[in-house]
PDB file of C-alpha atoms in Angstrom:
ATOM      1  CA  LEU O   1      42.826  48.614  62.884  1.00 92.00           C
ATOM      2  CA  GLN O   2      40.488  48.802  65.862  1.00 93.00           C
ATOM      3  CA  ALA O   3      43.431  47.633  67.958  1.00 93.00           C
ATOM      4  CA  VAL O   4      45.075  50.980  67.201  1.00 95.00           C
ATOM      5  CA  ASP O   5      41.811  52.875  67.848  1.00 97.00           C
ATOM      6  CA  PHE O   6      41.418  51.261  71.255  1.00 96.00           C
ATOM      7  CA  GLY O   7      45.076  51.725  72.156  1.00 96.00           C
ATOM      8  CA  LEU O   8      44.911  55.410  71.273  1.00 97.00           C
ATOM      9  CA  GLY O   9      41.749  55.792  73.351  1.00 97.00           C
ATOM     10  CA  ALA O  10      43.581  54.427  76.388  1.00 97.00           C
ATOM     11  CA  PHE O  11      46.478  56.805  75.656  1.00 97.00           C
ATOM     12  CA  ILE O  12      44.107  59.798  75.571  1.00 97.00           C
ATOM     13  CA  ALA O  13      42.443  58.697  78.806  1.00 97.00           C
ATOM     14  CA  ALA O  14      45.841  58.441  80.504  1.00 97.00           C
ATOM     15  CA  ALA O  15      46.437  62.141  79.813  1.00 96.00           C
ATOM     16  CA  PHE O  16      43.587  62.997  82.208  1.00 96.00           C
ATOM     17  CA  SER O  17      44.275  60.398  84.871  1.00 94.00           C
ATOM     18  CA  GLY O  18      45.669  61.438  88.240  1.00 91.00           C
ATOM     19  CA  LEU O  19      45.174  65.173  87.726  1.00 91.00           C
ATOM     20  CA  ASN O  20      44.137  67.434  90.591  1.00 91.00           C
ATOM     21  CA  ALA O  21      40.328  67.444  90.634  1.00 89.00           C
ATOM     22  CA  GLN O  22      40.273  70.165  93.303  1.00 91.00           C
ATOM     23  CA  ALA O  23      41.761  72.897  91.112  1.00 88.00           C
ATOM     24  CA  GLY O  24      40.555  74.642  87.980  1.00 90.00           C
ATOM     25  CA  PRO O  25      37.125  75.633  86.628  1.00 92.00           C
ATOM     26  CA  LYS O  26      34.080  73.871  88.047  1.00 94.00           C
ATOM     27  CA  GLU O  27      33.151  72.170  84.770  1.00 94.00           C
ATOM     28  CA  TYR O  28      36.702  70.923  84.301  1.00 95.00           C
ATOM     29  CA  ARG O  29      36.774  69.461  87.824  1.00 95.00           C
ATOM     30  CA  GLU O  30      33.468  67.712  87.128  1.00 95.00           C
ATOM     31  CA  PHE O  31      34.956  66.285  83.923  1.00 95.00           C
ATOM     32  CA  LEU O  32      37.863  64.753  85.838  1.00 95.00           C
ATOM     33  CA  GLY O  33      35.445  63.069  88.243  1.00 94.00           C
ATOM     34  CA  ARG O  34      33.465  61.262  85.548  1.00 93.00           C
ATOM     35  CA  PRO O  35      34.253  57.691  84.460  1.00 94.00           C
ATOM     36  CA  THR O  36      36.220  57.424  81.223  1.00 94.00           C
ATOM     37  CA  ASN O  37      33.253  56.201  79.173  1.00 93.00           C
ATOM     38  CA  ARG O  38      31.408  59.438  79.964  1.00 93.00           C
ATOM     39  CA  LYS O  39      34.180  61.846  79.051  1.00 94.00           C
ATOM     40  CA  ILE O  40      36.099  60.309  76.115  1.00 96.00           C
ATOM     41  CA  TYR O  41      34.316  59.001  73.021  1.00 97.00           C
ATOM     42  CA  ARG O  42      35.305  57.404  69.748  1.00 96.00           C
ATOM     43  CA  HIS O  43      32.989  58.778  67.063  1.00 96.00           C
ATOM     44  CA  ASP O  44      33.184  59.467  63.328  1.00 94.00           C
ATOM     45  CA  ALA O  45      31.600  62.949  63.383  1.00 95.00           C
ATOM     46  CA  ASN O  46      33.625  65.375  61.281  1.00 94.00           C
ATOM     47  CA  THR O  47      32.426  68.415  63.225  1.00 95.00           C
ATOM     48  CA  PRO O  48      31.309  69.137  66.803  1.00 95.00           C
ATOM     49  CA  GLU O  49      27.827  69.944  65.441  1.00 94.00           C
ATOM     50  CA  GLU O  50      27.507  66.432  64.007  1.00 94.00           C
ATOM     51  CA  PHE O  51      28.806  64.881  67.207  1.00 95.00           C
ATOM     52  CA  LEU O  52      26.464  66.875  69.470  1.00 93.00           C
ATOM     53  CA  LYS O  53      23.470  65.927  67.325  1.00 90.00           C
ATOM     54  CA  ALA O  54      24.346  62.222  67.594  1.00 90.00           C
ATOM     55  CA  TYR O  55      25.143  62.598  71.297  1.00 89.00           C
ATOM     56  CA  ARG O  56      21.779  64.225  72.067  1.00 86.00           C
ATOM     57  CA  SER O  57      19.920  61.547  70.110  1.00 84.00           C
ATOM     58  CA  ALA O  58      21.674  58.795  72.062  1.00 82.00           C
ATOM     59  CA  LYS O  59      20.898  60.487  75.377  1.00 75.00           C
ATOM     60  CA  ALA O  60      17.276  61.359  74.596  1.00 71.00           C
ATOM     61  CA  ALA O  61      15.975  57.942  75.664  1.00 56.00           C
ATOM     62  CA  GLU O  62      17.586  58.059  79.107  1.00 61.00           C
ATOM     63  CA  LYS O  63      15.381  58.085  82.166  1.00 53.00           C
ATOM     64  CA  THR O  64      14.131  61.351  83.589  1.00 52.00           C
ATOM     65  CA  VAL O  65      15.223  62.606  86.981  1.00 50.00           C
ATOM     66  CA  GLY O  66      12.602  63.970  89.374  1.00 50.00           C
ATOM     67  CA  GLY O  67       9.983  64.045  86.650  1.00 54.00           C
ATOM     68  CA  ALA O  68      12.061  66.317  84.411  1.00 55.00           C
ATOM     69  CA  LYS O  69      14.658  65.554  81.796  1.00 56.00           C
ATOM     70  CA  ALA O  70      18.209  65.641  83.047  1.00 54.00           C
ATOM     71  CA  ASN O  71      20.823  67.688  81.212  1.00 55.00           C
ATOM     72  CA  LEU O  72      21.418  65.632  78.087  1.00 70.00           C
ATOM     73  CA  ILE O  73      24.869  67.012  77.336  1.00 84.00           C
ATOM     74  CA  GLU O  74      27.770  66.504  79.721  1.00 91.00           C
ATOM     75  CA  LEU O  75      30.498  68.958  78.859  1.00 94.00           C
ATOM     76  CA  PRO O  76      33.461  69.168  78.794  1.00 96.00           C
ATOM     77  CA  LEU O  77      34.112  66.031  76.756  1.00 97.00           C
ATOM     78  CA  ILE O  78      36.589  64.676  74.241  1.00 98.00           C
ATOM     79  CA  TYR O  79      36.067  62.634  71.122  1.00 98.00           C
ATOM     80  CA  TYR O  80      38.376  61.312  68.435  1.00 97.00           C
ATOM     81  CA  PHE O  81      38.195  59.400  65.186  1.00 96.00           C
ATOM     82  CA  ARG O  82      40.414  57.854  62.559  1.00 94.00           C
ATOM     83  CA  LYS O  83      40.253  59.388  59.104  1.00 89.00           C
ATOM     84  CA  PRO O  84      39.615  56.992  56.196  1.00 89.00           C
ATOM     85  CA  GLY O  85      42.709  55.702  54.457  1.00 87.00           C
ATOM     86  CA  LEU O  86      46.209  54.788  55.541  1.00 84.00           C
ATOM     87  CA  THR O  87      49.840  55.352  54.588  1.00 87.00           C
ATOM     88  CA  ASN O  88      52.734  52.936  54.500  1.00 84.00           C
ATOM     89  CA  GLY O  89      55.537  53.371  57.036  1.00 76.00           C
ATOM     90  CA  THR O  90      58.808  55.167  56.433  1.00 66.00           C
ATOM     91  CA  ASP O  91      61.676  53.839  54.339  1.00 51.00           C
ATOM     92  CA  LYS O  92      63.437  52.696  57.506  1.00 50.00           C
ATOM     93  CA  GLU O  93      60.621  50.289  58.249  1.00 50.00           C
ATOM     94  CA  VAL O  94      60.221  47.046  56.322  1.00 49.00           C
ATOM     95  CA  THR O  95      57.532  44.448  56.017  1.00 49.00           C
ATOM     96  CA  ARG O  96      58.506  41.401  58.039  1.00 56.00           C
ATOM     97  CA  ARG O  97      57.416  37.806  57.989  1.00 57.00           C
ATOM     98  CA  GLY O  98      58.176  35.158  60.508  1.00 57.00           C
ATOM     99  CA  ARG O  99      57.084  32.525  62.951  1.00 58.00           C
ATOM    100  CA  PHE O 100      56.273  33.002  66.588  1.00 61.00           C
ATOM    101  CA  MET O 101      55.618  30.467  69.307  1.00 58.00           C
ATOM    102  CA  PHE O 102      54.177  30.844  72.766  1.00 59.00           C
ATOM    103  CA  SER O 103      56.071  28.300  74.858  1.00 52.00           C
ATOM    104  CA  GLU O 104      53.982  28.579  78.009  1.00 60.00           C
ATOM    105  CA  GLY O 105      51.847  25.607  78.958  1.00 62.00           C
ATOM    106  CA  ASP O 106      51.910  21.983  77.908  1.00 67.00           C
ATOM    107  CA  GLU O 107      50.576  22.732  74.426  1.00 68.00           C
ATOM    108  CA  PRO O 108      52.283  25.843  73.034  1.00 69.00           C
ATOM    109  CA  SER O 109      50.613  27.861  70.286  1.00 76.00           C
ATOM    110  CA  ALA O 110      52.426  28.586  67.034  1.00 79.00           C
ATOM    111  CA  TYR O 111      51.687  31.211  64.384  1.00 82.00           C
ATOM    112  CA  LYS O 112      52.801  32.332  60.984  1.00 81.00           C
ATOM    113  CA  PHE O 113      52.458  36.066  60.711  1.00 81.00           C
ATOM    114  CA  THR O 114      53.229  39.181  58.688  1.00 83.00           C
ATOM    115  CA  VAL O 115      53.988  42.588  60.153  1.00 84.00           C
ATOM    116  CA  ILE O 116      53.493  45.718  58.047  1.00 86.00           C
ATOM    117  CA  PRO O 117      54.325  49.326  59.041  1.00 89.00           C
ATOM    118  CA  LEU O 118      51.516  51.873  58.716  1.00 91.00           C
ATOM    119  CA  VAL O 119      50.807  55.519  59.509  1.00 92.00           C
ATOM    120  CA  LEU O 120      47.227  56.440  60.461  1.00 94.00           C
ATOM    121  CA  ASP O 121      45.665  59.911  60.695  1.00 95.00           C
ATOM    122  CA  TYR O 122      43.388  60.808  63.609  1.00 96.00           C
ATOM    123  CA  ARG O 123      41.464  63.885  64.691  1.00 97.00           C
ATOM    124  CA  LEU O 124      40.986  64.822  68.346  1.00 97.00           C
ATOM    125  CA  PHE O 125      38.247  67.211  69.539  1.00 98.00           C
ATOM    126  CA  PHE O 126      37.814  69.044  72.866  1.00 98.00           C
ATOM    127  CA  LEU O 127      34.372  70.489  73.711  1.00 97.00           C
ATOM    128  CA  ALA O 128      33.362  72.692  76.654  1.00 96.00           C
ATOM    129  CA  TRP O 129      30.729  75.206  77.733  1.00 95.00           C
ATOM    130  CA  ASP O 130      33.393  77.717  78.766  1.00 95.00           C
ATOM    131  CA  LYS O 131      36.822  78.816  77.564  1.00 96.00           C
ATOM    132  CA  PRO O 132      38.681  78.221  80.869  1.00 96.00           C
ATOM    133  CA  SER O 133      37.665  74.540  80.894  1.00 96.00           C
ATOM    134  CA  LEU O 134      38.614  74.207  77.238  1.00 97.00           C
ATOM    135  CA  ASP O 135      41.992  75.765  78.006  1.00 96.00           C
ATOM    136  CA  LYS O 136      42.596  73.250  80.789  1.00 96.00           C
ATOM    137  CA  LEU O 137      41.782  70.314  78.498  1.00 96.00           C
ATOM    138  CA  GLN O 138      44.201  71.508  75.828  1.00 96.00           C
ATOM    139  CA  LEU O 139      47.000  72.199  78.289  1.00 96.00           C
ATOM    140  CA  ALA O 140      46.544  68.874  80.097  1.00 96.00           C
ATOM    141  CA  TRP O 141      46.703  67.026  76.783  1.00 97.00           C
ATOM    142  CA  TYR O 142      49.779  68.956  75.641  1.00 96.00           C
ATOM    143  CA  ALA O 143      51.577  68.430  78.952  1.00 96.00           C
ATOM    144  CA  TYR O 144      51.026  64.678  78.665  1.00 97.00           C
ATOM    145  CA  ALA O 145      51.680  64.269  74.931  1.00 95.00           C
ATOM    146  CA  VAL O 146      54.923  66.241  74.999  1.00 95.00           C
ATOM    147  CA  ARG O 147      56.348  63.743  77.526  1.00 95.00           C
ATOM    148  CA  ASN O 148      54.738  60.551  76.188  1.00 95.00           C
ATOM    149  CA  ASP O 149      54.618  59.250  72.639  1.00 93.00           C
ATOM    150  CA  LYS O 150      54.098  55.495  72.938  1.00 94.00           C
ATOM    151  CA  PHE O 151      51.118  53.238  73.567  1.00 95.00           C
ATOM    152  CA  THR O 152      50.304  49.570  73.056  1.00 94.00           C
ATOM    153  CA  CYS O 153      48.018  47.910  70.497  1.00 93.00           C
ATOM    154  CA  ARG O 154      46.740  44.443  71.364  1.00 92.00           C
ATOM    155  CA  TYR O 155      46.116  41.958  68.550  1.00 87.00           C
ATOM    156  CA  GLN O 156      44.584  38.508  68.672  1.00 84.00           C
ATOM    157  CA  ILE O 157      45.034  36.274  65.632  1.00 80.00           C
ATOM    158  CA  GLY O 158      43.860  32.755  65.082  1.00 70.00           C
ATOM    159  CA  SER O 159      41.435  30.933  67.358  1.00 69.00           C
ATOM    160  CA  ASN O 160      43.659  30.915  70.452  1.00 66.00           C
ATOM    161  CA  ALA O 161      43.528  33.472  73.249  1.00 71.00           C
ATOM    162  CA  ASP O 162      47.133  34.623  72.831  1.00 78.00           C
ATOM    163  CA  VAL O 163      47.518  38.395  72.613  1.00 83.00           C
ATOM    164  CA  PHE O 164      50.267  40.125  70.631  1.00 84.00           C
ATOM    165  CA  GLU O 165      51.250  43.512  72.031  1.00 88.00           C
ATOM    166  CA  VAL O 166      52.593  45.891  69.387  1.00 89.00           C
ATOM    167  CA  PRO O 167      53.864  49.418  70.154  1.00 91.00           C
ATOM    168  CA  ALA O 168      52.501  52.513  68.430  1.00 93.00           C
ATOM    169  CA  TYR O 169      54.056  55.964  68.378  1.00 93.00           C
ATOM    170  CA  MET O 170      52.663  59.481  68.135  1.00 94.00           C
ATOM    171  CA  GLN O 171      54.499  61.361  65.404  1.00 92.00           C
ATOM    172  CA  ASP O 172      55.580  64.947  66.155  1.00 91.00           C
ATOM    173  CA  HIS O 173      54.188  64.554  69.647  1.00 92.00           C
ATOM    174  CA  LYS O 174      55.880  67.749  70.810  1.00 90.00           C
ATOM    175  CA  SER O 175      53.999  69.822  68.220  1.00 90.00           C
ATOM    176  CA  LEU O 176      50.448  71.011  68.857  1.00 92.00           C
ATOM    177  CA  LEU O 177      48.044  72.986  66.682  1.00 94.00           C
ATOM    178  CA  CYS O 178      44.491  73.328  68.003  1.00 95.00           C
ATOM    179  CA  ALA O 179      42.059  74.940  65.556  1.00 96.00           C
ATOM    180  CA  ASP O 180      38.833  76.664  66.596  1.00 96.00           C
ATOM    181  CA  GLU O 181      35.736  74.506  65.991  1.00 95.00           C
ATOM    182  CA  SER O 182      33.282  76.385  68.243  1.00 95.00           C
ATOM    183  CA  VAL O 183      29.532  75.976  67.732  1.00 91.00           C
ATOM    184  CA  ALA O 184      27.347  79.094  67.686  1.00 89.00           C
ATOM    185  CA  PRO O 185      24.358  79.252  70.092  1.00 86.00           C
ATOM    186  CA  GLY O 186      21.187  77.579  68.860  1.00 72.00           C
ATOM    187  CA  GLN O 187      17.537  77.582  69.878  1.00 60.00           C
ATOM    188  CA  ASP O 188      17.942  74.743  72.360  1.00 69.00           C
ATOM    189  CA  MET O 189      21.634  74.971  73.248  1.00 75.00           C
ATOM    190  CA  GLY O 190      24.109  77.657  74.199  1.00 82.00           C
ATOM    191  CA  ARG O 191      27.495  78.244  72.649  1.00 90.00           C
ATOM    192  CA  VAL O 192      29.880  75.302  72.711  1.00 95.00           C
ATOM    193  CA  TYR O 193      33.562  76.139  72.630  1.00 96.00           C
ATOM    194  CA  ALA O 194      35.548  73.527  70.740  1.00 97.00           C
ATOM    195  CA  VAL O 195      38.934  72.925  69.160  1.00 97.00           C
ATOM    196  CA  SER O 196      40.412  70.094  67.129  1.00 97.00           C
ATOM    197  CA  THR O 197      43.927  68.873  66.503  1.00 97.00           C
ATOM    198  CA  GLY O 198      45.394  66.309  64.147  1.00 95.00           C
ATOM    199  CA  MET O 199      47.416  63.275  65.184  1.00 95.00           C
ATOM    200  CA  GLN O 200      49.497  60.807  63.225  1.00 93.00           C
ATOM    201  CA  VAL O 201      50.193  57.364  64.643  1.00 94.00           C
ATOM    202  CA  SER O 202      52.892  55.085  63.281  1.00 92.00           C
ATOM    203  CA  THR O 203      52.689  51.427  64.178  1.00 91.00           C
ATOM    204  CA  ASP O 204      53.028  47.886  62.915  1.00 90.00           C
ATOM    205  CA  VAL O 205      49.923  45.930  62.031  1.00 87.00           C
ATOM    206  CA  ILE O 206      50.203  42.200  62.588  1.00 84.00           C
ATOM    207  CA  PHE O 207      48.107  39.523  60.917  1.00 81.00           C
ATOM    208  CA  GLY O 208      48.382  35.805  60.413  1.00 82.00           C
ATOM    209  CA  ALA O 209      47.026  32.488  61.578  1.00 82.00           C
ATOM    210  CA  GLY O 210      47.735  29.679  63.950  1.00 81.00           C
ATOM    211  CA  VAL O 211      49.611  26.623  62.701  1.00 80.00           C
ATOM    212  CA  ASP O 212      50.216  23.156  64.067  1.00 77.00           C
ATOM    213  CA  VAL O 213      53.438  22.704  66.013  1.00 70.00           C
ATOM    214  CA  PRO O 214      55.650  20.088  64.290  1.00 69.00           C
ATOM    215  CA  ASP O 215      56.658  17.150  66.437  1.00 71.00           C
ATOM    216  CA  GLU O 216      60.357  18.019  66.198  1.00 70.00           C
ATOM    217  CA  TYR O 217      59.688  21.236  68.097  1.00 63.00           C
TER     218      TYR O 217
END
């Protein structure tokens, strides 16, 4: 299921690609200028408090700047995770079995495979030092998700390098409910404004193995 996790991560990143980095709150503009791996994270923390604790621990070993520790927390940021468990697809979807052959090259690859429909639950979190930046993150995500509901999951089965691309779809992508998850000020950190929203992804999961190509083919 990591293929779905990675595909969803790319979908989230696309929501913040190509936006105007010259408009909006300062922290939000700084967020847009960071590389993707420093603004969007995949992490299993159930709450922003848990995530920030793990984030600070991971950053604590970084080098100092000018003899003093650099700011360990780069906000705003986004993280997401997949909840444990899964659900079968709708009644309109059916488990499929079949054979597939890549015909490119002198020695084509052949597979036997099974495709099963699944629905997976995810949670998406937005964190910021200030409300205006948090507002911009939520609105940018909503503006993208309401117009886009599809992304690609890439599977590799067997020992060959062939990649199967399977579509995934955001359910109810035009609906948005962001719940307050803000973190109260602590001794070593100010208030962190945060919200979370749920996501359901329906997709097909493919598995199988490579087989020898019969001579008659």
